[in-house]
PDB file of C-alpha atoms in Angstrom:
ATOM      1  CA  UNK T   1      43.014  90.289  51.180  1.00 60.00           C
ATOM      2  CA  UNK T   2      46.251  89.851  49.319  1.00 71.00           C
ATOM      3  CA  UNK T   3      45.060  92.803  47.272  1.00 80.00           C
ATOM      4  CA  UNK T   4      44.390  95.204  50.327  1.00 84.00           C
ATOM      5  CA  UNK T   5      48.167  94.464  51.519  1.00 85.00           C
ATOM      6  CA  UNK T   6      49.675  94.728  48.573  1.00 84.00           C
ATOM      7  CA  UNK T   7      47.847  98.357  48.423  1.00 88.00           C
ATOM      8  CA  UNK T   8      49.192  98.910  52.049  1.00 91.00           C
ATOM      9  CA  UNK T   9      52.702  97.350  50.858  1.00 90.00           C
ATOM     10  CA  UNK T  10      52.755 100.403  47.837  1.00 90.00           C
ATOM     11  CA  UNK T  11      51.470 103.144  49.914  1.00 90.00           C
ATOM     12  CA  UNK T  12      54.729 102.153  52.192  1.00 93.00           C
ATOM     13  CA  UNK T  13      57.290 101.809  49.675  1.00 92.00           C
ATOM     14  CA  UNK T  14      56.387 105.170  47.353  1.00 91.00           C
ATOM     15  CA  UNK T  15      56.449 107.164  50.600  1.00 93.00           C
ATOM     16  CA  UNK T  16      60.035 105.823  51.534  1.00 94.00           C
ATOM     17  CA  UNK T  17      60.691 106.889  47.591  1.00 91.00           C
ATOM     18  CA  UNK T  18      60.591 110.804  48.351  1.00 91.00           C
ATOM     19  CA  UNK T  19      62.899 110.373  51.158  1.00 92.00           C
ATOM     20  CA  UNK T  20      65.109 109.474  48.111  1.00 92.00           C
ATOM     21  CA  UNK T  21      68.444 111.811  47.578  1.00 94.00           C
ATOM     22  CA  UNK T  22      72.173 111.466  46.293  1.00 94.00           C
ATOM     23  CA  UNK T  23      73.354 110.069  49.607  1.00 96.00           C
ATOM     24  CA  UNK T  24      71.037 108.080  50.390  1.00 95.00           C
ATOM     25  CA  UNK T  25      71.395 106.654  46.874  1.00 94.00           C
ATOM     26  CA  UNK T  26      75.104 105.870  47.037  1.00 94.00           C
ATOM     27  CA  UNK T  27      74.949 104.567  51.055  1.00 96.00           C
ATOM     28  CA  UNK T  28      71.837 102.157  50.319  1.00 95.00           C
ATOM     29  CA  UNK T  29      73.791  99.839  48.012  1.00 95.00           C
ATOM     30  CA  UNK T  30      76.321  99.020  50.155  1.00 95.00           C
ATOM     31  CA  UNK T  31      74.715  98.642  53.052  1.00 95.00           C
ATOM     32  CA  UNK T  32      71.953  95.849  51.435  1.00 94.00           C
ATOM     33  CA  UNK T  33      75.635  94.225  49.573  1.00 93.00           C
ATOM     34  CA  UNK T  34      76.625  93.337  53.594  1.00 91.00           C
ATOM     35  CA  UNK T  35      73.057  91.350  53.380  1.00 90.00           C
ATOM     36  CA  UNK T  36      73.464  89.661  50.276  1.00 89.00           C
ATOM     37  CA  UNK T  37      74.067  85.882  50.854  1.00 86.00           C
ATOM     38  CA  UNK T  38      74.062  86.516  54.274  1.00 89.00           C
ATOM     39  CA  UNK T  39      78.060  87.707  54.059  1.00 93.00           C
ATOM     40  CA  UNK T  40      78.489  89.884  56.774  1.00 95.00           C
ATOM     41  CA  UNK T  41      76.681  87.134  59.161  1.00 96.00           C
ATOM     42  CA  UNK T  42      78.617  84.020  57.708  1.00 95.00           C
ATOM     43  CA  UNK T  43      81.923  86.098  58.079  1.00 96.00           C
ATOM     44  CA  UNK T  44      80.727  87.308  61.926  1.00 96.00           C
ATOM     45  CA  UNK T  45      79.921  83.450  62.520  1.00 96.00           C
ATOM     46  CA  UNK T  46      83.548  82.691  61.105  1.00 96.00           C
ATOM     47  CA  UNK T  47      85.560  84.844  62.962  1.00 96.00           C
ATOM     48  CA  UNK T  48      83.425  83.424  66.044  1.00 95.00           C
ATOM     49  CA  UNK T  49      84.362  80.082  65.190  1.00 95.00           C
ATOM     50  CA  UNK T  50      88.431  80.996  66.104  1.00 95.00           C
ATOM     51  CA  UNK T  51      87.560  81.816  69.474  1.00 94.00           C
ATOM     52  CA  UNK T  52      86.504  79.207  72.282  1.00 92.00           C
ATOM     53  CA  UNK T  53      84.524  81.704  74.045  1.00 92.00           C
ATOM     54  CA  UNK T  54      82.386  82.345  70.911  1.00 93.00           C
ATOM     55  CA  UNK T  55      82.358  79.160  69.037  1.00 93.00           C
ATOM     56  CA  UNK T  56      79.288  78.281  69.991  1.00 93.00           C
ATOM     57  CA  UNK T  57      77.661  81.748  69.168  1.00 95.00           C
ATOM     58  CA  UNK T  58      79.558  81.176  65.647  1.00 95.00           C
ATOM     59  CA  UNK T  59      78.100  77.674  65.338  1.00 95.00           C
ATOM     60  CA  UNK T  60      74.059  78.618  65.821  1.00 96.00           C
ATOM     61  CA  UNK T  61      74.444  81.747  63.543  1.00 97.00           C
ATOM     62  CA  UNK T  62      75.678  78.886  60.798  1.00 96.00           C
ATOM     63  CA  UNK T  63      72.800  76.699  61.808  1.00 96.00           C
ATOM     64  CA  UNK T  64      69.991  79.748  62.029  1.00 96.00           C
ATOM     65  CA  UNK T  65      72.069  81.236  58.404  1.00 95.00           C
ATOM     66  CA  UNK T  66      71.574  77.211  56.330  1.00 94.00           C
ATOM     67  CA  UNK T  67      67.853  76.975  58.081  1.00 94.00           C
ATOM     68  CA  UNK T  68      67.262  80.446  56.942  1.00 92.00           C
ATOM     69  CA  UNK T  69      68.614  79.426  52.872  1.00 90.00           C
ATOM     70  CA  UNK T  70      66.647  76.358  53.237  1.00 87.00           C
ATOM     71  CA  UNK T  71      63.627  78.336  54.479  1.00 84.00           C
ATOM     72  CA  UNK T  72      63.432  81.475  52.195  1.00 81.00           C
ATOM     73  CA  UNK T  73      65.065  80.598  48.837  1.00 74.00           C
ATOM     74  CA  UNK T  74      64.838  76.884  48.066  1.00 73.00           C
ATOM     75  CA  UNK T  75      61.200  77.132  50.318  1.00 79.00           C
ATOM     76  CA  UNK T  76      58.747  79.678  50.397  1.00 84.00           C
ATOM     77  CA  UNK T  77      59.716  81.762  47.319  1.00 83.00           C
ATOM     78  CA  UNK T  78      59.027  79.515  44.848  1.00 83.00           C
ATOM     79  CA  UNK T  79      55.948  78.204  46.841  1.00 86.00           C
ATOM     80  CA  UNK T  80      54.075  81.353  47.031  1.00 86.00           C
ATOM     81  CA  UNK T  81      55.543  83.159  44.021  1.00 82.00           C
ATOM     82  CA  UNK T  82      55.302  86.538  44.460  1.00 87.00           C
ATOM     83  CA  UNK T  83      56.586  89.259  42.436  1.00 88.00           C
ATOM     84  CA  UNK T  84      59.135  91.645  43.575  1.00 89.00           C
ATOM     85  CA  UNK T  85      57.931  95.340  43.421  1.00 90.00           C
ATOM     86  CA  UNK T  86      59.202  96.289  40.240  1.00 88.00           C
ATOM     87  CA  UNK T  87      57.467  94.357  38.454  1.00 84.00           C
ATOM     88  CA  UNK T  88      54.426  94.358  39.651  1.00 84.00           C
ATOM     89  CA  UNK T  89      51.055  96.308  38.291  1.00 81.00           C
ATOM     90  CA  UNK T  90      50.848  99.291  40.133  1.00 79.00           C
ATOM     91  CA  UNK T  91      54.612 100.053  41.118  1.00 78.00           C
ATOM     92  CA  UNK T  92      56.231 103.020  40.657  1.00 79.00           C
ATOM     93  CA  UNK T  93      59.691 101.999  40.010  1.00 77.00           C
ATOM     94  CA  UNK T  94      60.756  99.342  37.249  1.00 78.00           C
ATOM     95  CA  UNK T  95      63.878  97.434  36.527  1.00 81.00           C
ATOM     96  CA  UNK T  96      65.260 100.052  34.600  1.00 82.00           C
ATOM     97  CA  UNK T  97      64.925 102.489  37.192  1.00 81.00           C
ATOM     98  CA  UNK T  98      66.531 100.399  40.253  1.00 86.00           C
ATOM     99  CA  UNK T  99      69.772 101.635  41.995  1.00 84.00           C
ATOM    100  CA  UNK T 100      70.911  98.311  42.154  1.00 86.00           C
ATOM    101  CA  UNK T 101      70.379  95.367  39.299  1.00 82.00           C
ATOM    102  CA  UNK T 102      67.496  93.332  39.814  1.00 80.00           C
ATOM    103  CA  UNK T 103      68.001  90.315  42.354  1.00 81.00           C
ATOM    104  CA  UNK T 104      69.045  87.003  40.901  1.00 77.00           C
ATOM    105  CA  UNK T 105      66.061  85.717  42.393  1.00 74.00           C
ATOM    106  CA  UNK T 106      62.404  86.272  41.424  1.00 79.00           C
ATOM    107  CA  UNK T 107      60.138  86.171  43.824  1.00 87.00           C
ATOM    108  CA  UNK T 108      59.818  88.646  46.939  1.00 86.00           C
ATOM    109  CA  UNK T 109      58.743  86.767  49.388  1.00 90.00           C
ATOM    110  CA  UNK T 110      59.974  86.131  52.403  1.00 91.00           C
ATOM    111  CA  UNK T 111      62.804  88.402  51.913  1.00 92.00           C
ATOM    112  CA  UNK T 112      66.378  85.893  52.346  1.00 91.00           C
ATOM    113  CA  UNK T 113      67.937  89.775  53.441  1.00 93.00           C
ATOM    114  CA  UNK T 114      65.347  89.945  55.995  1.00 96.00           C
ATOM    115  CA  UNK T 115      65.683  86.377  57.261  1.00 95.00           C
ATOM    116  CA  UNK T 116      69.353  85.897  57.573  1.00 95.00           C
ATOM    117  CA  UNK T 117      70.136  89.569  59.347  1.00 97.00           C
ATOM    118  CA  UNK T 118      67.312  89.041  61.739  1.00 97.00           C
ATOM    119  CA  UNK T 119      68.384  85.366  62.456  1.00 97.00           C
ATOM    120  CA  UNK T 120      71.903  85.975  62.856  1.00 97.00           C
ATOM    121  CA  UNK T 121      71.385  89.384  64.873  1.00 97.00           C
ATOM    122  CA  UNK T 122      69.125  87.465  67.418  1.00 97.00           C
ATOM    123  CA  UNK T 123      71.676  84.416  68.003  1.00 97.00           C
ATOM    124  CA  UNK T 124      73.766  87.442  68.889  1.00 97.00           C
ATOM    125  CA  UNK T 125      71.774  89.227  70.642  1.00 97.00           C
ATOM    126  CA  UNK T 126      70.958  86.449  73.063  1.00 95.00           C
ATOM    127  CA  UNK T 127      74.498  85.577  73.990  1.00 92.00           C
ATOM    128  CA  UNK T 128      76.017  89.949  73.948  1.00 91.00           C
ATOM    129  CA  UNK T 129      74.046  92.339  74.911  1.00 92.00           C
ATOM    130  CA  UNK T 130      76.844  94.388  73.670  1.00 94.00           C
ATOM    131  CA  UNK T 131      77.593  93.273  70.371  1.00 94.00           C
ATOM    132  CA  UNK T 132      73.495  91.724  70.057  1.00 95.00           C
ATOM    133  CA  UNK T 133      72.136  95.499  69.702  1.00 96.00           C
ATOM    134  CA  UNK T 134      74.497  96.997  67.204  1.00 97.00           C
ATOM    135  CA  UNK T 135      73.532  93.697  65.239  1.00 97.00           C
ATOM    136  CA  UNK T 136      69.978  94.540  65.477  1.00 97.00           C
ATOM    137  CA  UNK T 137      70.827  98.183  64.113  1.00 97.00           C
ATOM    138  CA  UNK T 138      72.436  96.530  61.290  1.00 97.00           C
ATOM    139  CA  UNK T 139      69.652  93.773  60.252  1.00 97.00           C
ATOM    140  CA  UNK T 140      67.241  96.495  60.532  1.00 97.00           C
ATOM    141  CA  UNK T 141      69.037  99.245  58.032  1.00 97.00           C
ATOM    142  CA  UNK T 142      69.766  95.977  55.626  1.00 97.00           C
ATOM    143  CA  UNK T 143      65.992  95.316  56.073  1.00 96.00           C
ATOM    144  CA  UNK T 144      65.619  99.443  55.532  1.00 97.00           C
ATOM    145  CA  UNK T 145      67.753  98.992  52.072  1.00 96.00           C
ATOM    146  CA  UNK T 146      65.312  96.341  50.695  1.00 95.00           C
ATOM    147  CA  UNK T 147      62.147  98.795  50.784  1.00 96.00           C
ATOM    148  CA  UNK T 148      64.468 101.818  49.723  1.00 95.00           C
ATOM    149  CA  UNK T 149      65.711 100.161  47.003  1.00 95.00           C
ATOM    150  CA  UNK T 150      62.349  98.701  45.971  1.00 90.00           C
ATOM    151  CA  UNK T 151      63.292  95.146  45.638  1.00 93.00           C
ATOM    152  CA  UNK T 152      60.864  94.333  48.618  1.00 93.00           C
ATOM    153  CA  UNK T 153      57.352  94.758  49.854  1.00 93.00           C
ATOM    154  CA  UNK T 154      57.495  96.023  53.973  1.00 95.00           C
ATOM    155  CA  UNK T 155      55.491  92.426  54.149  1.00 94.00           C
ATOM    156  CA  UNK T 156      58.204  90.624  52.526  1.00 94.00           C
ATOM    157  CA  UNK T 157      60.795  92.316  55.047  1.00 96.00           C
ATOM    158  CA  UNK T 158      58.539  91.913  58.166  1.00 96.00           C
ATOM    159  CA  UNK T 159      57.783  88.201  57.716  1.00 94.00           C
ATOM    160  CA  UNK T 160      61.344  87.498  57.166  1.00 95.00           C
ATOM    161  CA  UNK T 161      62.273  89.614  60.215  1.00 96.00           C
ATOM    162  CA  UNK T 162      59.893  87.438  62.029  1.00 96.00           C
ATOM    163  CA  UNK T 163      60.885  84.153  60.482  1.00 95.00           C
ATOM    164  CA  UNK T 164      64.676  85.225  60.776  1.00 96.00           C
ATOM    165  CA  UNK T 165      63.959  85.668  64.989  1.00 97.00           C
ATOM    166  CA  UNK T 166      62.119  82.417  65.265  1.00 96.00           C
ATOM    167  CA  UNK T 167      64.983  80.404  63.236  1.00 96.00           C
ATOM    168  CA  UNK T 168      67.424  82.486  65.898  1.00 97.00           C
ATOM    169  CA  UNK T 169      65.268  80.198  69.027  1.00 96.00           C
ATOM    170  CA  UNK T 170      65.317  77.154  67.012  1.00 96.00           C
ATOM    171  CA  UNK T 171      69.057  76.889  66.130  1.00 96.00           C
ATOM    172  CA  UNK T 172      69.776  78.197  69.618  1.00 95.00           C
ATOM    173  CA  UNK T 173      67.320  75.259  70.986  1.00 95.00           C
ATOM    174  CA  UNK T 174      68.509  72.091  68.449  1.00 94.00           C
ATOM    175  CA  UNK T 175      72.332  73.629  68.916  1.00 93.00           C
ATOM    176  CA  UNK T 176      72.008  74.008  73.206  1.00 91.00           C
ATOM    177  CA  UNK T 177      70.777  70.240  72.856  1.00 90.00           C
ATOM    178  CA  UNK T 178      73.393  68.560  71.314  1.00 89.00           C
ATOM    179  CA  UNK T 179      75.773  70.241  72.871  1.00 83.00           C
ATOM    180  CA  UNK T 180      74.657  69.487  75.848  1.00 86.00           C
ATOM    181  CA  UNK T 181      74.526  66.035  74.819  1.00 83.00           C
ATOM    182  CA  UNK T 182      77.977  65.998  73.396  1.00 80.00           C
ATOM    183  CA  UNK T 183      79.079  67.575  76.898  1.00 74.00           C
ATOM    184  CA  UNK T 184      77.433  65.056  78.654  1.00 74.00           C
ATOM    185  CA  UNK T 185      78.900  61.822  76.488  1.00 75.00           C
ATOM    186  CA  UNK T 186      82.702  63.556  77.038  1.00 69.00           C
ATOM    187  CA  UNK T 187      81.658  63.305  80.688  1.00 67.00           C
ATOM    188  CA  UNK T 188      80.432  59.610  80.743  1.00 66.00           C
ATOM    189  CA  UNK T 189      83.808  58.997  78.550  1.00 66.00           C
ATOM    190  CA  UNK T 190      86.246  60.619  81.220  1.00 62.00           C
ATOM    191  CA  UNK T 191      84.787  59.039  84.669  1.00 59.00           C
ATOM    192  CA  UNK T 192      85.112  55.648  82.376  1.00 60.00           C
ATOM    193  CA  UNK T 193      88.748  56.119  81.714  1.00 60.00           C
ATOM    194  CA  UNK T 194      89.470  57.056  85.119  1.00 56.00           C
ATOM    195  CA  UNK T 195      87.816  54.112  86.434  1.00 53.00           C
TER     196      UNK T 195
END
């Protein structure tokens, strides 16, 4: 089975290859750098953070971002151990022929790109409408830069899309919750005083 995806996985990744030209090669690189570590979420949930109206918002894209890190590279990478692309029997790119150098980490799978676009985008996406879709766009051309750049499988970038969205409900869930709860003990706290 693993072998018939994989297969699938190559079939994908050589066709996005001879889409492959000068500007394309230049744009890619810096489009997956706004991925890497999750930087262009963590500084989104940041500036979020300075405004009351957002905080929230700013605080669940933290939560989904750490779940996400927790998740992907100190989880399921070194659990199922996959190889990136590159070096992998079959591929049609190696190291030496990568626009970009090869990842810091090993393993492919689930791709951390994948998860902490797709996780911060949703947390977005379910408080703005308006801001939510071009967040989408984004994750999904930083996803796009992964398989262009050959440093992920589609599978690695789909499963960490889908991982990404479901650690998007979860932080919103556990982060609704307390505050809630928090709202609720200020509450209980005031009609005291005023007593």
């Amino acid at each position: 089975m693993t072998d018939f995806i994989t297969q699938i996985d190559f079939n994908i990744l050589n066709a996005i290859q001879s889409i492959r030209n000068p500007f394309l090669d230049t744009i890619m690189p810096l489009i997956t750098f706004l991925g890497s570590g999750g930087i262009v979420w963590a500084v989104t949930a940041l500036i979020m953070l300075c405004f009351k109206k957002s905080r929230k918002t700013g605080i669940i894209i933290i939560v989904s971002l750490l779940l996400g890190l927790f998740l992907s590279t100190m989880g399921l990478k070194n659990v199922i151990a996959r190889e990136r692309p590159y070096n992998t029997e079959g591929a049609l790119l190696t190291v030496e022929n990568l626009l970009i150098g090869a990842p810091s980490g090993r393993f492919s799978f689930p791709s951390g790109h994948a998860i902490s676009s797709f996780s911060a985008a949703t947390v977005i996406l379910l408080y703005s409408k308006k801001l939510g879709i071009p967040a989408i766009i984004l994750a999904a051309l930083i996803c796009f830069t992964r398989l262009y750049l050959y440093v992920h499988f589609p599978s690695d970038v789909i499963c960490g899309a889908l991982f990404g969205i479901l650690l998007a409900f979860m932080s919103n869930f556990l982060v609704n919750k307390i505050w809630e709860k928090n709202n609720e003990r200020k509450l209980s706290n005031n009609s005291k005083q005023n007593d």
